[in-house]
Amino acid sequence: MNDKTTLKIPKYNLNLKINNNKNIVQAALEAGVKLSFSCRSGVCGTCKAKIINGKTDNSKGITHNLTNEEKSNNIIFTCQSLPLSKTLELEFLSPLSKSLLANDNKPKEYIVEILTINKLHESYIELITSFPKRIFTFLHDGMKIQLNIAGKLSENKYNIITPKLNPDGSNNGLISIYIPINDKEIYQNLFPGETITIIGPHKNDIPVNGKPYLFITNKENLISSLSKIKQILFINNDAKVMLISYYENKHKIQFMDEMHKIQNIYKGFNYKIIITKEKVASNTRFIFGKPVDVLNKIISNLNNHIIFIDKKNGKLIKKIIELEGLKENIY
Ligand code: FES
């Protein structure tokens, strides 16, 4: 049976769905997370972990290098054991790498073909390209890439928003990249059927420490915020994340379907939309006013939050400090 197990490693705030037809090290790697391991043959012990909750199948792997005492203390080689329960909570005996991401290497170059270009809203296009399946598992929502078109490297990095998946969840070798239309030099040189080079993935540096996250963003920074949010939720499916985005009027709202989709998948994600220049309307889920005036209607105390905000917006920063947000937690 190929089913999913939720792998929990509380010390690292990891909460990840992995396949349970592979050993834990391999399944996590395929889901994009690198645990501690070295030999992967039940010898070195680097991958040892204690089961705090849940069950594993240890019958198919090499376990004779574990002492009887270790076995009776529920210590396993994660490179040799398969997840067996719906949830598996582990404590690793060796430290895990800080970022946990399996792609925590130097960005690489991949030659891909542009398949489709779709116009999204007034300010973005979606570029759908092929991607080699063998490295697909190291790419996921929230990562960034650069493009090299006809020998010219893009200055900006672009977000992979939704790797395209088959209905059964397996990858079909396609990824989707969002590019701002005002990035003219890139935008005007993209044509279906052409071959381009993708360089990446590049890391998003996001603190992962179990605190709730708050993103306050205008439409210019929305894609970048959504990208970071997806990366947070990828590592910790249960993370608490609030996204507040603001627009002049209802017609300027972007990616509401994307926000809604994320909310449907992750129960810890919530979003609010502020309309800054329209008359207050009743029977609507929007909030009307300037962000600085209505923020306290949405959230009252920020002293425990990691906050992502445009740091040039002095008034909002001041408001956040008033609401007990800590300067060292503002990014
Ligand atoms: S990685 Fe060496 S025993 Fe598992």
mmCIF file with all atom_site columns, N, CA, C and O in Angstrom, residues 254-272:
data_model
loop_
_atom_site.group_PDB
_atom_site.id
_atom_site.type_symbol
_atom_site.label_atom_id
_atom_site.label_alt_id
_atom_site.label_comp_id
_atom_site.label_asym_id
_atom_site.label_entity_id
_atom_site.label_seq_id
_atom_site.pdbx_PDB_ins_code
_atom_site.Cartn_x
_atom_site.Cartn_y
_atom_site.Cartn_z
_atom_site.occupancy
_atom_site.B_iso_or_equiv
_atom_site.pdbx_formal_charge
_atom_site.auth_seq_id
_atom_site.auth_comp_id
_atom_site.auth_asym_id
_atom_site.auth_atom_id
_atom_site.pdbx_PDB_model_num
ATOM 1  N N  . GLN A 1 254 ? -5.497 40.255 -6.117 1.00 0.00 ? 254 GLN A N  1
ATOM 2  C CA . GLN A 1 254 ? -4.854 39.219 -6.932 1.00 0.00 ? 254 GLN A CA 1
ATOM 3  C C  . GLN A 1 254 ? -4.722 37.921 -6.146 1.00 0.00 ? 254 GLN A C  1
ATOM 4  O O  . GLN A 1 254 ? -4.582 37.937 -4.934 1.00 0.00 ? 254 GLN A O  1
ATOM 5  N N  . PHE A 1 255 ? -4.706 36.843 -6.867 1.00 0.00 ? 255 PHE A N  1
ATOM 6  C CA . PHE A 1 255 ? -4.390 35.519 -6.316 1.00 0.00 ? 255 PHE A CA 1
ATOM 7  C C  . PHE A 1 255 ? -5.271 35.118 -5.131 1.00 0.00 ? 255 PHE A C  1
ATOM 8  O O  . PHE A 1 255 ? -4.827 34.404 -4.241 1.00 0.00 ? 255 PHE A O  1
ATOM 9  N N  . MET A 1 256 ? -6.534 35.597 -5.137 1.00 0.00 ? 256 MET A N  1
ATOM 10 C CA . MET A 1 256 ? -7.408 35.192 -4.043 1.00 0.00 ? 256 MET A CA 1
ATOM 11 C C  . MET A 1 256 ? -7.685 33.686 -4.127 1.00 0.00 ? 256 MET A C  1
ATOM 12 O O  . MET A 1 256 ? -7.782 33.011 -3.108 1.00 0.00 ? 256 MET A O  1
ATOM 13 N N  . ASP A 1 257 ? -7.775 33.176 -5.371 1.00 0.00 ? 257 ASP A N  1
ATOM 14 C CA . ASP A 1 257 ? -8.010 31.732 -5.513 1.00 0.00 ? 257 ASP A CA 1
ATOM 15 C C  . ASP A 1 257 ? -6.839 30.935 -4.941 1.00 0.00 ? 257 ASP A C  1
ATOM 16 O O  . ASP A 1 257 ? -7.009 29.884 -4.333 1.00 0.00 ? 257 ASP A O  1
ATOM 17 N N  . GLU A 1 258 ? -5.634 31.491 -5.107 1.00 0.00 ? 258 GLU A N  1
ATOM 18 C CA . GLU A 1 258 ? -4.441 30.818 -4.573 1.00 0.00 ? 258 GLU A CA 1
ATOM 19 C C  . GLU A 1 258 ? -4.483 30.818 -3.034 1.00 0.00 ? 258 GLU A C  1
ATOM 20 O O  . GLU A 1 258 ? -4.209 29.807 -2.391 1.00 0.00 ? 258 GLU A O  1
ATOM 21 N N  . MET A 1 259 ? -4.870 31.968 -2.463 1.00 0.00 ? 259 MET A N  1
ATOM 22 C CA . MET A 1 259 ? -4.950 32.051 -0.994 1.00 0.00 ? 259 MET A CA 1
ATOM 23 C C  . MET A 1 259 ? -5.994 31.059 -0.484 1.00 0.00 ? 259 MET A C  1
ATOM 24 O O  . MET A 1 259 ? -5.797 30.377 0.512  1.00 0.00 ? 259 MET A O  1
ATOM 25 N N  . HIS A 1 260 ? -7.100 31.001 -1.214 1.00 0.00 ? 260 HIS A N  1
ATOM 26 C CA . HIS A 1 260 ? -8.185 30.110 -0.819 1.00 0.00 ? 260 HIS A CA 1
ATOM 27 C C  . HIS A 1 260 ? -7.729 28.648 -0.886 1.00 0.00 ? 260 HIS A C  1
ATOM 28 O O  . HIS A 1 260 ? -8.012 27.846 0.001  1.00 0.00 ? 260 HIS A O  1
ATOM 29 N N  . LYS A 1 261 ? -6.979 28.354 -1.941 1.00 0.00 ? 261 LYS A N  1
ATOM 30 C CA . LYS A 1 261 ? -6.482 26.986 -2.123 1.00 0.00 ? 261 LYS A CA 1
ATOM 31 C C  . LYS A 1 261 ? -5.556 26.596 -0.958 1.00 0.00 ? 261 LYS A C  1
ATOM 32 O O  . LYS A 1 261 ? -5.664 25.511 -0.399 1.00 0.00 ? 261 LYS A O  1
ATOM 33 N N  . ILE A 1 262 ? -4.675 27.521 -0.593 1.00 0.00 ? 262 ILE A N  1
ATOM 34 C CA . ILE A 1 262 ? -3.749 27.214 0.513  1.00 0.00 ? 262 ILE A CA 1
ATOM 35 C C  . ILE A 1 262 ? -4.544 26.998 1.801  1.00 0.00 ? 262 ILE A C  1
ATOM 36 O O  . ILE A 1 262 ? -4.269 26.090 2.575  1.00 0.00 ? 262 ILE A O  1
ATOM 37 N N  . GLN A 1 263 ? -5.570 27.832 1.989  1.00 0.00 ? 263 GLN A N  1
ATOM 38 C CA . GLN A 1 263 ? -6.383 27.711 3.205  1.00 0.00 ? 263 GLN A CA 1
ATOM 39 C C  . GLN A 1 263 ? -7.093 26.355 3.264  1.00 0.00 ? 263 GLN A C  1
ATOM 40 O O  . GLN A 1 263 ? -7.266 25.775 4.328  1.00 0.00 ? 263 GLN A O  1
ATOM 41 N N  . ASN A 1 264 ? -7.494 25.859 2.094  1.00 0.00 ? 264 ASN A N  1
ATOM 42 C CA . ASN A 1 264 ? -8.166 24.558 2.065  1.00 0.00 ? 264 ASN A CA 1
ATOM 43 C C  . ASN A 1 264 ? -7.222 23.413 2.406  1.00 0.00 ? 264 ASN A C  1
ATOM 44 O O  . ASN A 1 264 ? -7.631 22.390 2.929  1.00 0.00 ? 264 ASN A O  1
ATOM 45 N N  . ILE A 1 265 ? -5.947 23.597 2.078  1.00 0.00 ? 265 ILE A N  1
ATOM 46 C CA . ILE A 1 265 ? -4.988 22.508 2.313  1.00 0.00 ? 265 ILE A CA 1
ATOM 47 C C  . ILE A 1 265 ? -4.435 22.552 3.736  1.00 0.00 ? 265 ILE A C  1
ATOM 48 O O  . ILE A 1 265 ? -4.292 21.532 4.390  1.00 0.00 ? 265 ILE A O  1
ATOM 49 N N  . TYR A 1 266 ? -4.108 23.766 4.201  1.00 0.00 ? 266 TYR A N  1
ATOM 50 C CA . TYR A 1 266 ? -3.420 23.887 5.498  1.00 0.00 ? 266 TYR A CA 1
ATOM 51 C C  . TYR A 1 266 ? -4.329 24.574 6.505  1.00 0.00 ? 266 TYR A C  1
ATOM 52 O O  . TYR A 1 266 ? -4.686 25.749 6.328  1.00 0.00 ? 266 TYR A O  1
ATOM 53 N N  . LYS A 1 267 ? -4.647 23.852 7.569  1.00 0.00 ? 267 LYS A N  1
ATOM 54 C CA . LYS A 1 267 ? -5.617 24.425 8.512  1.00 0.00 ? 267 LYS A CA 1
ATOM 55 C C  . LYS A 1 267 ? -5.044 25.598 9.314  1.00 0.00 ? 267 LYS A C  1
ATOM 56 O O  . LYS A 1 267 ? -5.783 26.406 9.844  1.00 0.00 ? 267 LYS A O  1
ATOM 57 N N  . GLY A 1 268 ? -3.718 25.723 9.371  1.00 0.00 ? 268 GLY A N  1
ATOM 58 C CA . GLY A 1 268 ? -3.116 26.820 10.131 1.00 0.00 ? 268 GLY A CA 1
ATOM 59 C C  . GLY A 1 268 ? -3.002 28.113 9.334  1.00 0.00 ? 268 GLY A C  1
ATOM 60 O O  . GLY A 1 268 ? -2.551 29.126 9.859  1.00 0.00 ? 268 GLY A O  1
ATOM 61 N N  . PHE A 1 269 ? -3.399 28.087 8.043  1.00 0.00 ? 269 PHE A N  1
ATOM 62 C CA . PHE A 1 269 ? -3.267 29.288 7.215  1.00 0.00 ? 269 PHE A CA 1
ATOM 63 C C  . PHE A 1 269 ? -4.577 30.060 7.165  1.00 0.00 ? 269 PHE A C  1
ATOM 64 O O  . PHE A 1 269 ? -5.651 29.483 7.000  1.00 0.00 ? 269 PHE A O  1
ATOM 65 N N  . ASN A 1 270 ? -4.463 31.359 7.293  1.00 0.00 ? 270 ASN A N  1
ATOM 66 C CA . ASN A 1 270 ? -5.625 32.227 7.255  1.00 0.00 ? 270 ASN A CA 1
ATOM 67 C C  . ASN A 1 270 ? -5.256 33.493 6.491  1.00 0.00 ? 270 ASN A C  1
ATOM 68 O O  . ASN A 1 270 ? -4.096 33.898 6.528  1.00 0.00 ? 270 ASN A O  1
ATOM 69 N N  . TYR A 1 271 ? -6.208 34.098 5.812  1.00 0.00 ? 271 TYR A N  1
ATOM 70 C CA . TYR A 1 271 ? -5.877 35.362 5.146  1.00 0.00 ? 271 TYR A CA 1
ATOM 71 C C  . TYR A 1 271 ? -6.989 36.384 5.302  1.00 0.00 ? 271 TYR A C  1
ATOM 72 O O  . TYR A 1 271 ? -8.153 36.031 5.453  1.00 0.00 ? 271 TYR A O  1
ATOM 73 N N  . LYS A 1 272 ? -6.588 37.644 5.296  1.00 0.00 ? 272 LYS A N  1
ATOM 74 C CA . LYS A 1 272 ? -7.541 38.755 5.354  1.00 0.00 ? 272 LYS A CA 1
ATOM 75 C C  . LYS A 1 272 ? -7.172 39.730 4.251  1.00 0.00 ? 272 LYS A C  1
ATOM 76 O O  . LYS A 1 272 ? -5.989 39.919 3.940  1.00 0.00 ? 272 LYS A O  1
#
